[in-house]
Every structure is written in structure tokens, then in C-alpha cells.
Amino acid sequence: VEKGEPEARQKQRLMQALHVENVSWKTKERGVREAEVFAPSSGEARIDMVEVPPGGYIPAHRHSQRHEFLTILHSAGAQLQI
């Protein structure tokens, strides 16, 4: 997602196939990478693509303003704490 990209353009991008090489990744702690795919201006929802390396993890956390849904596309034995 480009900063300041119009929502209509973001929605159009959602209808296209995503590829890990075509998103802007941000490296977080423990080698976790995150790419924002869709973020409406209302801020109430967001779609991110997250890559967790072997041995990496996302610590337990809460979102006070929105729900979090996870879809795991591929796993090599990762552990998830909810």
C-alpha cells in the first residue's frame, strides 16, 4: 500500500493476486516481516501479509479498536499463541 493511495485504488489492488515480491515489507522484531495490503482511512480494519521465519513468533497482544483474523497459508511447524 502506498502512503496516501486512494481507497478506490487499494480496493482495486485487492482484486488482484498478491505476490510476496510485489509488496513493501517492514522488518519487525525476531525477523518477522509485515506488509500492509489494505488500510481504509476509517482505521477500523486492515489487511496485512505477515511472514514469520522458523523460530520466530508474534508475541501475545491485543487490538482495542479492531478484531484480528488469521489465515495461515503455509507452515513448517510454527507455533501460534492466541
Coordinates of C-alpha atoms in Angstrom, one line a residue:
V1 CA 0.0 0.0 0.0
E2 CA 1.4 3.4 -1.0
K3 CA 1.1 6.2 1.6
G4 CA -1.8 8.4 0.5
E5 CA -3.0 5.9 -2.0
P6 CA -6.8 6.5 -2.6
E7 CA -9.1 3.9 -1.1
A8 CA -10.6 3.1 -4.5
R9 CA -7.1 2.1 -5.8
Q10 CA -6.5 0.0 -2.7
K11 CA -9.8 -1.9 -3.3
Q12 CA -8.8 -2.4 -6.9
R13 CA -5.5 -3.9 -5.8
L14 CA -7.3 -6.3 -3.5
M15 CA -9.0 -7.9 -6.5
Q16 CA -5.5 -8.8 -7.9
A17 CA -3.3 -11.7 -6.9
L18 CA -0.6 -10.7 -4.4
H19 CA 2.9 -11.9 -4.6
V20 CA 5.5 -11.6 -1.8
E21 CA 7.9 -9.8 -4.2
N22 CA 5.4 -7.1 -5.0
V23 CA 4.6 -5.7 -1.6
S24 CA 6.6 -3.3 0.7
W25 CA 7.9 -5.3 3.6
K26 CA 8.8 -3.8 7.0
T27 CA 11.0 -6.0 9.2
K28 CA 9.8 -6.2 12.8
E29 CA 11.3 -7.9 15.9
R30 CA 12.5 -11.5 15.8
G31 CA 12.8 -11.4 12.0
V32 CA 9.1 -11.1 11.4
R33 CA 8.2 -9.2 8.2
E34 CA 4.9 -7.4 7.7
A35 CA 3.4 -5.8 4.6
E36 CA 0.2 -3.7 4.7
V37 CA -2.1 -4.8 1.9
F38 CA -5.2 -2.7 2.6
A39 CA -5.9 0.1 5.1
P40 CA -9.1 2.1 4.8
S41 CA -9.0 5.6 6.1
S42 CA -11.6 4.7 8.8
G43 CA -8.8 2.7 10.6
E44 CA -11.3 0.1 11.8
A45 CA -9.9 -2.7 9.6
R46 CA -6.7 -3.6 7.9
I47 CA -5.3 -6.4 5.9
D48 CA -1.6 -7.3 6.4
M49 CA 0.6 -10.1 5.0
V50 CA 2.9 -11.4 7.7
E51 CA 5.9 -13.7 7.3
V52 CA 7.2 -15.4 10.4
P53 CA 10.6 -17.2 10.0
P54 CA 11.4 -20.6 11.6
G55 CA 11.9 -19.9 15.3
G56 CA 10.2 -16.5 15.0
Y57 CA 6.9 -15.6 16.7
I58 CA 4.5 -12.8 17.2
P59 CA 4.1 -12.2 21.0
A60 CA 0.6 -12.2 22.6
H61 CA -1.0 -8.8 22.1
R62 CA -4.4 -7.1 21.8
H63 CA -6.1 -4.7 19.4
S64 CA -8.5 -2.4 21.2
Q65 CA -10.1 -0.9 18.1
R66 CA -10.4 -3.9 15.8
H67 CA -10.6 -7.7 15.6
E68 CA -7.8 -9.8 14.2
F69 CA -8.3 -12.8 11.9
L70 CA -5.5 -15.1 10.8
T71 CA -5.2 -17.2 7.8
I72 CA -2.1 -19.4 7.7
L73 CA -1.1 -20.1 4.1
H74 CA 1.9 -22.2 4.8
S75 CA 3.6 -23.5 7.9
A76 CA 6.7 -25.6 8.7
G77 CA 5.7 -26.3 12.3
A78 CA 5.2 -22.7 13.6
Q79 CA 3.6 -22.3 17.0
L80 CA 0.8 -19.8 17.5
Q81 CA -0.4 -18.4 20.8
I82 CA -3.8 -16.7 20.9

